[in-house]
Amino acid sequence: MEQAFKHSFKALPQGELSLSVYNAGFQKCPPGYGWGPGVRDHYLLHYILSGRGYYETGNRTFVLCAGDCFLAPPDVPIYYYADEEDPWEYCWVGFSGAGAGPMLGRTPFTEERPVCHPRAGEELRRLLLEIYRARGNDWPAAVRMAGYLQVALGLLMERAGQAGREVSADYARQGALFLRQNYSRPIGIEEAARQVGVSRSHLYRVFRRELGMSPSTYLTRFRIHRACQLLRQSDLSVSAVAASVGYEDPLYFSRAFKREMGESPLSYRHREREGE
C-alpha cells in the first residue's frame, strides 16, 4: 500500500475578499484516518483522487470513491474517514466569504445531497491543486487562490444543468455500492435508501432508470453471483453458503438460487465440478 502523506497550507484571513481561501492541500490517508465528528467555521470541498472513504452528515453516510466530491458547509456536524482496506487520497480547499454561499447555490450541491460526481473531474482536480500551488499569505497570493477557486466553482455551476441525470446516476451507484458491501447480512432496501439519503421509492426509480432493474433484483443477483463462487470454490454446505450471502433461511435461498440459475445449489455445484 502506498505510504500516507499530507501537504497542506492554511492562509491568513482576507476579510475584504468576497471569496477567500482558508486552506488547501492534498493527502493520502492512512487506513481509517478521519476528521470529526465536529463542525467547521468555513466551507470545505474535497475531491477524491483514489481509494474509498465515508462522509457522514445528518444521520446519513455517503460512500465515496475516485471522482466524487463532497461539500461540508460551516456549522454543520460532519465526520469523514478513510476506508480501512483502500484508504482514499484527496485534494481539498476550505473557503469563506460573502460570495461563497450564492456561488455554491448554483452548483449541484444541496443540503440533502452534499456530494456529486462531476464529469469534468480531471479539470476540477487540476484547479484545486493550482490553489495549493498558488499559496501564500500576501495579497497577490490571496487573489490568485481565490481566482482558481472561482474557476473551480464555475466549472461546477456549468454542470448544474446536467445535475438531474448525474445525481440520478450517483444515487444508483451509491445504492449499488452499499448493497455490494453489505450483501452478506440480512439488509433491506429501506436501509440502502436511508444510507443514500433518498426514499425507497426514489431509489427504486433511479435503479430502474440507470441499471434496468430494481434494487431488490440487483441485491438478489449479486448474492447469487457470490453464492456461485462459494459453491465452486469451497466445500461449505448449502446452509453455510446461504448464511454467507445474507440468507437466513436455506430453503428460501435454494428457491431464489433456482429462480436465478435454473437449478438447485447442489446441482450447480456438481455440474461445475464435473466440468473441471
PDB file of C-alpha atoms in Angstrom:
ATOM      1  CA  MET A   1       0.000   0.000   0.000  1.00  0.00           C
ATOM      2  CA  GLU A   2       1.267   3.479  -0.866  1.00  0.00           C
ATOM      3  CA  GLN A   3       2.687   5.335   2.114  1.00  0.00           C
ATOM      4  CA  ALA A   4       0.466   8.019   3.619  1.00  0.00           C
ATOM      5  CA  PHE A   5       1.382  11.693   3.215  1.00  0.00           C
ATOM      6  CA  LYS A   6      -0.152  15.128   3.722  1.00  0.00           C
ATOM      7  CA  HIS A   7       0.631  18.527   2.172  1.00  0.00           C
ATOM      8  CA  SER A   8      -1.464  21.421   3.440  1.00  0.00           C
ATOM      9  CA  PHE A   9      -1.473  25.196   3.721  1.00  0.00           C
ATOM     10  CA  LYS A  10      -3.518  27.467   5.958  1.00  0.00           C
ATOM     11  CA  ALA A  11      -3.954  31.052   4.806  1.00  0.00           C
ATOM     12  CA  LEU A  12      -4.266  34.198   6.872  1.00  0.00           C
ATOM     13  CA  PRO A  13      -7.823  35.629   6.694  1.00  0.00           C
ATOM     14  CA  GLN A  14      -8.505  38.210   3.986  1.00  0.00           C
ATOM     15  CA  GLY A  15     -11.858  39.585   5.101  1.00  0.00           C
ATOM     16  CA  GLU A  16     -12.042  42.178   2.330  1.00  0.00           C
ATOM     17  CA  LEU A  17     -12.394  39.491  -0.374  1.00  0.00           C
ATOM     18  CA  SER A  18     -15.878  38.216  -1.257  1.00  0.00           C
ATOM     19  CA  LEU A  19     -14.340  34.765  -1.720  1.00  0.00           C
ATOM     20  CA  SER A  20     -11.321  33.873   0.363  1.00  0.00           C
ATOM     21  CA  VAL A  21      -9.343  30.622   0.548  1.00  0.00           C
ATOM     22  CA  TYR A  22      -8.966  29.403   4.131  1.00  0.00           C
ATOM     23  CA  ASN A  23      -6.833  26.317   3.497  1.00  0.00           C
ATOM     24  CA  ALA A  24      -5.826  23.937   0.718  1.00  0.00           C
ATOM     25  CA  GLY A  25      -3.883  20.739   0.252  1.00  0.00           C
ATOM     26  CA  PHE A  26      -3.799  17.109  -0.775  1.00  0.00           C
ATOM     27  CA  GLN A  27      -3.428  13.952   1.270  1.00  0.00           C
ATOM     28  CA  LYS A  28      -3.049  10.188   1.037  1.00  0.00           C
ATOM     29  CA  CYS A  29      -4.724   8.988   4.227  1.00  0.00           C
ATOM     30  CA  PRO A  30      -3.677   6.029   6.360  1.00  0.00           C
ATOM     31  CA  PRO A  31      -6.359   3.351   6.865  1.00  0.00           C
ATOM     32  CA  GLY A  32      -9.282   4.598   8.945  1.00  0.00           C
ATOM     33  CA  TYR A  33      -7.917   8.142   9.229  1.00  0.00           C
ATOM     34  CA  GLY A  34     -10.657  10.713   9.703  1.00  0.00           C
ATOM     35  CA  TRP A  35     -11.769  14.084  10.991  1.00  0.00           C
ATOM     36  CA  GLY A  36     -14.636  14.665  13.406  1.00  0.00           C
ATOM     37  CA  PRO A  37     -17.301  14.384  14.438  1.00  0.00           C
ATOM     38  CA  GLY A  38     -17.170  18.156  14.511  1.00  0.00           C
ATOM     39  CA  VAL A  39     -18.083  21.367  12.733  1.00  0.00           C
ATOM     40  CA  ARG A  40     -16.091  23.739  10.573  1.00  0.00           C
ATOM     41  CA  ASP A  41     -16.375  27.521  10.524  1.00  0.00           C
ATOM     42  CA  HIS A  42     -15.946  27.619   6.734  1.00  0.00           C
ATOM     43  CA  TYR A  43     -16.940  25.698   3.599  1.00  0.00           C
ATOM     44  CA  LEU A  44     -14.818  22.680   2.750  1.00  0.00           C
ATOM     45  CA  LEU A  45     -14.724  20.999  -0.669  1.00  0.00           C
ATOM     46  CA  HIS A  46     -12.989  17.635  -1.146  1.00  0.00           C
ATOM     47  CA  TYR A  47     -12.305  15.863  -4.437  1.00  0.00           C
ATOM     48  CA  ILE A  48     -11.410  12.151  -4.207  1.00  0.00           C
ATOM     49  CA  LEU A  49      -8.378  11.148  -6.304  1.00  0.00           C
ATOM     50  CA  SER A  50      -8.245   7.435  -5.465  1.00  0.00           C
ATOM     51  CA  GLY A  51      -9.340   4.901  -2.888  1.00  0.00           C
ATOM     52  CA  ARG A  52     -12.533   4.985  -0.869  1.00  0.00           C
ATOM     53  CA  GLY A  53     -13.906   6.723   2.201  1.00  0.00           C
ATOM     54  CA  TYR A  54     -17.048   7.798   4.004  1.00  0.00           C
ATOM     55  CA  TYR A  55     -18.733  11.124   4.685  1.00  0.00           C
ATOM     56  CA  GLU A  56     -21.301  11.274   7.492  1.00  0.00           C
ATOM     57  CA  THR A  57     -23.667  14.191   7.982  1.00  0.00           C
ATOM     58  CA  GLY A  58     -27.277  14.499   9.101  1.00  0.00           C
ATOM     59  CA  ASN A  59     -27.560  10.803  10.078  1.00  0.00           C
ATOM     60  CA  ARG A  60     -26.545   9.757   6.566  1.00  0.00           C
ATOM     61  CA  THR A  61     -23.398   8.051   5.361  1.00  0.00           C
ATOM     62  CA  PHE A  62     -22.141   8.574   1.817  1.00  0.00           C
ATOM     63  CA  VAL A  63     -19.685   6.067   0.376  1.00  0.00           C
ATOM     64  CA  LEU A  64     -17.211   7.953  -1.831  1.00  0.00           C
ATOM     65  CA  CYS A  65     -14.521   6.871  -4.271  1.00  0.00           C
ATOM     66  CA  ALA A  66     -12.339   8.320  -7.044  1.00  0.00           C
ATOM     67  CA  GLY A  67     -14.044  11.112  -8.971  1.00  0.00           C
ATOM     68  CA  ASP A  68     -16.508  12.016  -6.208  1.00  0.00           C
ATOM     69  CA  CYS A  69     -16.748  15.356  -4.367  1.00  0.00           C
ATOM     70  CA  PHE A  70     -18.230  16.258  -1.037  1.00  0.00           C
ATOM     71  CA  LEU A  71     -19.055  19.659   0.386  1.00  0.00           C
ATOM     72  CA  ALA A  72     -19.060  20.405   4.105  1.00  0.00           C
ATOM     73  CA  PRO A  73     -20.861  23.679   4.971  1.00  0.00           C
ATOM     74  CA  PRO A  74     -19.972  25.714   8.048  1.00  0.00           C
ATOM     75  CA  ASP A  75     -21.588  24.943  11.428  1.00  0.00           C
ATOM     76  CA  VAL A  76     -22.944  21.540  10.306  1.00  0.00           C
ATOM     77  CA  PRO A  77     -21.761  18.421  12.191  1.00  0.00           C
ATOM     78  CA  ILE A  78     -19.707  16.173   9.903  1.00  0.00           C
ATOM     79  CA  TYR A  79     -17.410  13.175  10.086  1.00  0.00           C
ATOM     80  CA  TYR A  80     -15.313  11.829   7.240  1.00  0.00           C
ATOM     81  CA  TYR A  81     -12.855   8.957   7.296  1.00  0.00           C
ATOM     82  CA  ALA A  82     -10.819   6.686   5.033  1.00  0.00           C
ATOM     83  CA  ASP A  83     -11.657   3.086   4.275  1.00  0.00           C
ATOM     84  CA  GLU A  84      -9.613   0.541   6.244  1.00  0.00           C
ATOM     85  CA  GLU A  85      -8.629  -1.538   3.186  1.00  0.00           C
ATOM     86  CA  ASP A  86      -8.488   1.068   0.405  1.00  0.00           C
ATOM     87  CA  PRO A  87      -7.943   4.463   2.078  1.00  0.00           C
ATOM     88  CA  TRP A  88      -8.660   7.455  -0.060  1.00  0.00           C
ATOM     89  CA  GLU A  89      -6.411  10.157  -1.423  1.00  0.00           C
ATOM     90  CA  TYR A  90      -7.976  13.567  -1.941  1.00  0.00           C
ATOM     91  CA  CYS A  91      -7.321  17.236  -2.528  1.00  0.00           C
ATOM     92  CA  TRP A  92      -9.322  19.957  -0.822  1.00  0.00           C
ATOM     93  CA  VAL A  93      -9.962  23.629  -0.419  1.00  0.00           C
ATOM     94  CA  GLY A  94     -11.539  25.435   2.513  1.00  0.00           C
ATOM     95  CA  PHE A  95     -13.045  28.851   1.849  1.00  0.00           C
ATOM     96  CA  SER A  96     -15.378  31.532   3.134  1.00  0.00           C
ATOM     97  CA  GLY A  97     -16.645  34.995   2.226  1.00  0.00           C
ATOM     98  CA  ALA A  98     -19.889  36.728   1.323  1.00  0.00           C
ATOM     99  CA  GLY A  99     -19.788  35.318  -2.203  1.00  0.00           C
ATOM    100  CA  ALA A 100     -19.345  31.669  -1.189  1.00  0.00           C
ATOM    101  CA  GLY A 101     -22.980  30.840  -0.405  1.00  0.00           C
ATOM    102  CA  PRO A 102     -24.516  32.398  -3.539  1.00  0.00           C
ATOM    103  CA  MET A 103     -21.943  30.693  -5.763  1.00  0.00           C
ATOM    104  CA  LEU A 104     -22.458  27.288  -4.152  1.00  0.00           C
ATOM    105  CA  GLY A 105     -26.223  27.719  -4.536  1.00  0.00           C
ATOM    106  CA  ARG A 106     -25.709  27.463  -8.307  1.00  0.00           C
ATOM    107  CA  THR A 107     -23.743  24.203  -8.112  1.00  0.00           C
ATOM    108  CA  PRO A 108     -25.192  20.658  -7.870  1.00  0.00           C
ATOM    109  CA  PHE A 109     -24.677  20.555  -4.091  1.00  0.00           C
ATOM    110  CA  THR A 110     -27.777  20.694  -1.895  1.00  0.00           C
ATOM    111  CA  GLU A 111     -28.447  20.268   1.814  1.00  0.00           C
ATOM    112  CA  GLU A 112     -29.956  16.848   1.087  1.00  0.00           C
ATOM    113  CA  ARG A 113     -27.219  15.840  -1.337  1.00  0.00           C
ATOM    114  CA  PRO A 114     -23.816  17.300  -0.340  1.00  0.00           C
ATOM    115  CA  VAL A 115     -21.945  15.002  -2.762  1.00  0.00           C
ATOM    116  CA  CYS A 116     -21.613  14.851  -6.540  1.00  0.00           C
ATOM    117  CA  HIS A 117     -19.604  13.156  -9.275  1.00  0.00           C
ATOM    118  CA  PRO A 118     -18.576  15.918 -11.718  1.00  0.00           C
ATOM    119  CA  ARG A 119     -17.904  14.886 -15.291  1.00  0.00           C
ATOM    120  CA  ALA A 120     -15.054  17.386 -15.541  1.00  0.00           C
ATOM    121  CA  GLY A 121     -13.319  15.795 -12.585  1.00  0.00           C
ATOM    122  CA  GLU A 122      -9.819  15.972 -14.035  1.00  0.00           C
ATOM    123  CA  GLU A 123     -10.148  19.715 -14.615  1.00  0.00           C
ATOM    124  CA  LEU A 124     -11.531  20.185 -11.098  1.00  0.00           C
ATOM    125  CA  ARG A 125      -8.574  18.237  -9.693  1.00  0.00           C
ATOM    126  CA  ARG A 126      -6.152  20.461 -11.592  1.00  0.00           C
ATOM    127  CA  LEU A 127      -7.797  23.644 -10.309  1.00  0.00           C
ATOM    128  CA  LEU A 128      -7.757  22.507  -6.679  1.00  0.00           C
ATOM    129  CA  LEU A 129      -4.077  21.654  -6.938  1.00  0.00           C
ATOM    130  CA  GLU A 130      -3.418  25.052  -8.577  1.00  0.00           C
ATOM    131  CA  ILE A 131      -4.925  26.688  -5.482  1.00  0.00           C
ATOM    132  CA  TYR A 132      -2.335  24.904  -3.363  1.00  0.00           C
ATOM    133  CA  ARG A 133       0.497  25.823  -5.748  1.00  0.00           C
ATOM    134  CA  ALA A 134      -0.578  29.490  -5.641  1.00  0.00           C
ATOM    135  CA  ARG A 135      -0.449  29.512  -1.835  1.00  0.00           C
ATOM    136  CA  GLY A 136       0.851  32.461   0.088  1.00  0.00           C
ATOM    137  CA  ASN A 137      -0.144  34.988   2.729  1.00  0.00           C
ATOM    138  CA  ASP A 138       0.212  38.199   0.750  1.00  0.00           C
ATOM    139  CA  TRP A 139      -2.499  39.903  -1.301  1.00  0.00           C
ATOM    140  CA  PRO A 140      -1.315  38.648  -4.715  1.00  0.00           C
ATOM    141  CA  ALA A 141      -1.409  35.038  -3.465  1.00  0.00           C
ATOM    142  CA  ALA A 142      -4.832  35.518  -1.885  1.00  0.00           C
ATOM    143  CA  VAL A 143      -6.215  36.871  -5.156  1.00  0.00           C
ATOM    144  CA  ARG A 144      -4.610  34.092  -7.199  1.00  0.00           C
ATOM    145  CA  MET A 145      -6.026  31.385  -4.913  1.00  0.00           C
ATOM    146  CA  ALA A 146      -9.474  32.985  -4.972  1.00  0.00           C
ATOM    147  CA  GLY A 147      -9.266  33.189  -8.759  1.00  0.00           C
ATOM    148  CA  TYR A 148      -8.607  29.468  -9.164  1.00  0.00           C
ATOM    149  CA  LEU A 149     -11.387  28.750  -6.661  1.00  0.00           C
ATOM    150  CA  GLN A 150     -13.864  30.843  -8.665  1.00  0.00           C
ATOM    151  CA  VAL A 151     -12.959  28.942 -11.811  1.00  0.00           C
ATOM    152  CA  ALA A 152     -13.483  25.638  -9.963  1.00  0.00           C
ATOM    153  CA  LEU A 153     -16.899  26.742  -8.697  1.00  0.00           C
ATOM    154  CA  GLY A 154     -17.772  27.994 -12.169  1.00  0.00           C
ATOM    155  CA  LEU A 155     -16.920  24.557 -13.514  1.00  0.00           C
ATOM    156  CA  LEU A 156     -19.361  23.004 -11.049  1.00  0.00           C
ATOM    157  CA  MET A 157     -22.014  25.585 -11.971  1.00  0.00           C
ATOM    158  CA  GLU A 158     -21.737  24.644 -15.650  1.00  0.00           C
ATOM    159  CA  ARG A 159     -22.624  21.081 -14.726  1.00  0.00           C
ATOM    160  CA  ALA A 160     -25.597  22.068 -12.558  1.00  0.00           C
ATOM    161  CA  GLY A 161     -27.925  21.958 -15.571  1.00  0.00           C
ATOM    162  CA  GLN A 162     -26.943  18.340 -16.102  1.00  0.00           C
ATOM    163  CA  ALA A 163     -27.167  17.574 -12.406  1.00  0.00           C
ATOM    164  CA  GLY A 164     -30.509  15.792 -12.585  1.00  0.00           C
ATOM    165  CA  ARG A 165     -29.188  12.862 -14.594  1.00  0.00           C
ATOM    166  CA  GLU A 166     -25.804  12.931 -12.870  1.00  0.00           C
ATOM    167  CA  VAL A 167     -27.401  12.865  -9.408  1.00  0.00           C
ATOM    168  CA  SER A 168     -29.742  10.081 -10.510  1.00  0.00           C
ATOM    169  CA  ALA A 169     -26.776   8.011 -11.677  1.00  0.00           C
ATOM    170  CA  ASP A 170     -24.939   8.836  -8.455  1.00  0.00           C
ATOM    171  CA  TYR A 171     -27.863   7.664  -6.300  1.00  0.00           C
ATOM    172  CA  ALA A 172     -27.921   4.377  -8.206  1.00  0.00           C
ATOM    173  CA  ARG A 173     -24.140   3.971  -7.952  1.00  0.00           C
ATOM    174  CA  GLN A 174     -24.135   4.744  -4.223  1.00  0.00           C
ATOM    175  CA  GLY A 175     -27.030   2.388  -3.606  1.00  0.00           C
ATOM    176  CA  ALA A 176     -25.426  -0.411  -5.609  1.00  0.00           C
ATOM    177  CA  LEU A 177     -22.128   0.048  -3.762  1.00  0.00           C
ATOM    178  CA  PHE A 178     -23.876  -0.119  -0.395  1.00  0.00           C
ATOM    179  CA  LEU A 179     -25.671  -3.329  -1.402  1.00  0.00           C
ATOM    180  CA  ARG A 180     -22.438  -4.923  -2.633  1.00  0.00           C
ATOM    181  CA  GLN A 181     -20.632  -4.010   0.572  1.00  0.00           C
ATOM    182  CA  ASN A 182     -23.385  -5.320   2.847  1.00  0.00           C
ATOM    183  CA  TYR A 183     -24.885  -8.250   0.910  1.00  0.00           C
ATOM    184  CA  SER A 184     -23.650 -10.797   3.477  1.00  0.00           C
ATOM    185  CA  ARG A 185     -26.015  -9.591   6.183  1.00  0.00           C
ATOM    186  CA  PRO A 186     -29.836  -9.519   6.075  1.00  0.00           C
ATOM    187  CA  ILE A 187     -30.209  -5.926   4.878  1.00  0.00           C
ATOM    188  CA  GLY A 188     -33.321  -4.399   3.349  1.00  0.00           C
ATOM    189  CA  ILE A 189     -33.773  -1.855   0.589  1.00  0.00           C
ATOM    190  CA  GLU A 190     -35.049   0.642   3.154  1.00  0.00           C
ATOM    191  CA  GLU A 191     -31.616   0.615   4.761  1.00  0.00           C
ATOM    192  CA  ALA A 192     -29.907   1.192   1.421  1.00  0.00           C
ATOM    193  CA  ALA A 193     -32.238   4.103   0.648  1.00  0.00           C
ATOM    194  CA  ARG A 194     -31.579   5.619   4.079  1.00  0.00           C
ATOM    195  CA  GLN A 195     -27.823   5.406   3.582  1.00  0.00           C
ATOM    196  CA  VAL A 196     -28.061   7.043   0.156  1.00  0.00           C
ATOM    197  CA  GLY A 197     -30.353   9.736   1.543  1.00  0.00           C
ATOM    198  CA  VAL A 198     -33.477   9.141  -0.572  1.00  0.00           C
ATOM    199  CA  SER A 199     -36.807   7.385  -0.172  1.00  0.00           C
ATOM    200  CA  ARG A 200     -37.259   3.711  -1.050  1.00  0.00           C
ATOM    201  CA  SER A 201     -39.490   4.632  -3.994  1.00  0.00           C
ATOM    202  CA  HIS A 202     -36.960   7.112  -5.340  1.00  0.00           C
ATOM    203  CA  LEU A 203     -34.146   4.573  -5.065  1.00  0.00           C
ATOM    204  CA  TYR A 204     -36.343   2.111  -6.970  1.00  0.00           C
ATOM    205  CA  ARG A 205     -36.883   4.645  -9.769  1.00  0.00           C
ATOM    206  CA  VAL A 206     -33.210   5.510 -10.185  1.00  0.00           C
ATOM    207  CA  PHE A 207     -32.187   1.834 -10.159  1.00  0.00           C
ATOM    208  CA  ARG A 208     -34.744   1.099 -12.885  1.00  0.00           C
ATOM    209  CA  ARG A 209     -33.571   4.107 -14.896  1.00  0.00           C
ATOM    210  CA  GLU A 210     -29.827   3.603 -14.522  1.00  0.00           C
ATOM    211  CA  LEU A 211     -29.407  -0.166 -14.047  1.00  0.00           C
ATOM    212  CA  GLY A 212     -32.522  -1.588 -15.674  1.00  0.00           C
ATOM    213  CA  MET A 213     -33.640  -3.458 -12.553  1.00  0.00           C
ATOM    214  CA  SER A 214     -34.989  -2.867  -9.054  1.00  0.00           C
ATOM    215  CA  PRO A 215     -32.686  -2.663  -6.010  1.00  0.00           C
ATOM    216  CA  SER A 216     -34.111  -5.990  -4.782  1.00  0.00           C
ATOM    217  CA  THR A 217     -33.264  -7.692  -8.071  1.00  0.00           C
ATOM    218  CA  TYR A 218     -29.779  -6.164  -8.032  1.00  0.00           C
ATOM    219  CA  LEU A 219     -29.170  -7.439  -4.496  1.00  0.00           C
ATOM    220  CA  THR A 220     -30.502 -10.913  -5.288  1.00  0.00           C
ATOM    221  CA  ARG A 221     -28.358 -11.256  -8.401  1.00  0.00           C
ATOM    222  CA  PHE A 222     -25.255 -10.125  -6.572  1.00  0.00           C
ATOM    223  CA  ARG A 223     -25.906 -12.551  -3.729  1.00  0.00           C
ATOM    224  CA  ILE A 224     -26.477 -15.441  -6.134  1.00  0.00           C
ATOM    225  CA  HIS A 225     -23.301 -14.500  -8.029  1.00  0.00           C
ATOM    226  CA  ARG A 226     -21.320 -14.702  -4.769  1.00  0.00           C
ATOM    227  CA  ALA A 227     -23.069 -17.942  -3.858  1.00  0.00           C
ATOM    228  CA  CYS A 228     -21.973 -19.443  -7.180  1.00  0.00           C
ATOM    229  CA  GLN A 229     -18.372 -18.542  -6.374  1.00  0.00           C
ATOM    230  CA  LEU A 230     -18.614 -20.191  -2.955  1.00  0.00           C
ATOM    231  CA  LEU A 231     -20.261 -23.313  -4.370  1.00  0.00           C
ATOM    232  CA  ARG A 232     -17.475 -23.661  -6.934  1.00  0.00           C
ATOM    233  CA  GLN A 233     -14.521 -22.743  -4.769  1.00  0.00           C
ATOM    234  CA  SER A 234     -15.372 -24.009  -1.273  1.00  0.00           C
ATOM    235  CA  ASP A 235     -16.734 -27.068   0.492  1.00  0.00           C
ATOM    236  CA  LEU A 236     -19.232 -25.081   2.555  1.00  0.00           C
ATOM    237  CA  SER A 237     -22.641 -26.664   2.952  1.00  0.00           C
ATOM    238  CA  VAL A 238     -25.587 -25.084   1.158  1.00  0.00           C
ATOM    239  CA  SER A 239     -26.810 -23.731   4.503  1.00  0.00           C
ATOM    240  CA  ALA A 240     -23.416 -22.158   5.183  1.00  0.00           C
ATOM    241  CA  VAL A 241     -23.319 -20.652   1.696  1.00  0.00           C
ATOM    242  CA  ALA A 242     -26.807 -19.238   2.234  1.00  0.00           C
ATOM    243  CA  ALA A 243     -25.768 -17.612   5.518  1.00  0.00           C
ATOM    244  CA  SER A 244     -22.578 -16.274   3.917  1.00  0.00           C
ATOM    245  CA  VAL A 245     -24.520 -14.341   1.271  1.00  0.00           C
ATOM    246  CA  GLY A 246     -27.199 -12.915   3.548  1.00  0.00           C
ATOM    247  CA  TYR A 247     -29.953 -15.549   3.541  1.00  0.00           C
ATOM    248  CA  GLU A 248     -31.124 -16.624   6.991  1.00  0.00           C
ATOM    249  CA  ASP A 249     -33.427 -19.326   5.564  1.00  0.00           C
ATOM    250  CA  PRO A 250     -31.604 -22.009   3.497  1.00  0.00           C
ATOM    251  CA  LEU A 251     -34.860 -23.090   1.816  1.00  0.00           C
ATOM    252  CA  TYR A 252     -35.598 -19.542   0.695  1.00  0.00           C
ATOM    253  CA  PHE A 253     -32.023 -19.294  -0.593  1.00  0.00           C
ATOM    254  CA  SER A 254     -32.423 -22.532  -2.587  1.00  0.00           C
ATOM    255  CA  ARG A 255     -35.633 -21.235  -4.185  1.00  0.00           C
ATOM    256  CA  ALA A 256     -34.033 -17.892  -5.039  1.00  0.00           C
ATOM    257  CA  PHE A 257     -30.989 -19.680  -6.451  1.00  0.00           C
ATOM    258  CA  LYS A 258     -33.122 -21.942  -8.636  1.00  0.00           C
ATOM    259  CA  ARG A 259     -35.172 -18.995  -9.958  1.00  0.00           C
ATOM    260  CA  GLU A 260     -31.977 -17.200 -10.937  1.00  0.00           C
ATOM    261  CA  MET A 261     -29.836 -20.110 -12.154  1.00  0.00           C
ATOM    262  CA  GLY A 262     -32.431 -22.655 -13.290  1.00  0.00           C
ATOM    263  CA  GLU A 263     -31.124 -25.395 -10.984  1.00  0.00           C
ATOM    264  CA  SER A 264     -30.573 -26.076  -7.299  1.00  0.00           C
ATOM    265  CA  PRO A 265     -27.363 -25.078  -5.493  1.00  0.00           C
ATOM    266  CA  LEU A 266     -26.267 -28.737  -5.175  1.00  0.00           C
ATOM    267  CA  SER A 267     -26.963 -29.417  -8.833  1.00  0.00           C
ATOM    268  CA  TYR A 268     -24.958 -26.320  -9.783  1.00  0.00           C
ATOM    269  CA  ARG A 269     -22.033 -27.421  -7.600  1.00  0.00           C
ATOM    270  CA  HIS A 270     -21.997 -30.944  -9.035  1.00  0.00           C
ATOM    271  CA  ARG A 271     -22.226 -29.748 -12.620  1.00  0.00           C
ATOM    272  CA  GLU A 272     -19.478 -27.158 -12.211  1.00  0.00           C
ATOM    273  CA  ARG A 273     -17.115 -29.599 -10.518  1.00  0.00           C
ATOM    274  CA  GLU A 274     -17.721 -32.331 -13.060  1.00  0.00           C
ATOM    275  CA  GLY A 275     -16.620 -29.912 -15.752  1.00  0.00           C
ATOM    276  CA  GLU A 276     -13.269 -29.169 -14.105  1.00  0.00           C
TER     277      GLU A 276
END
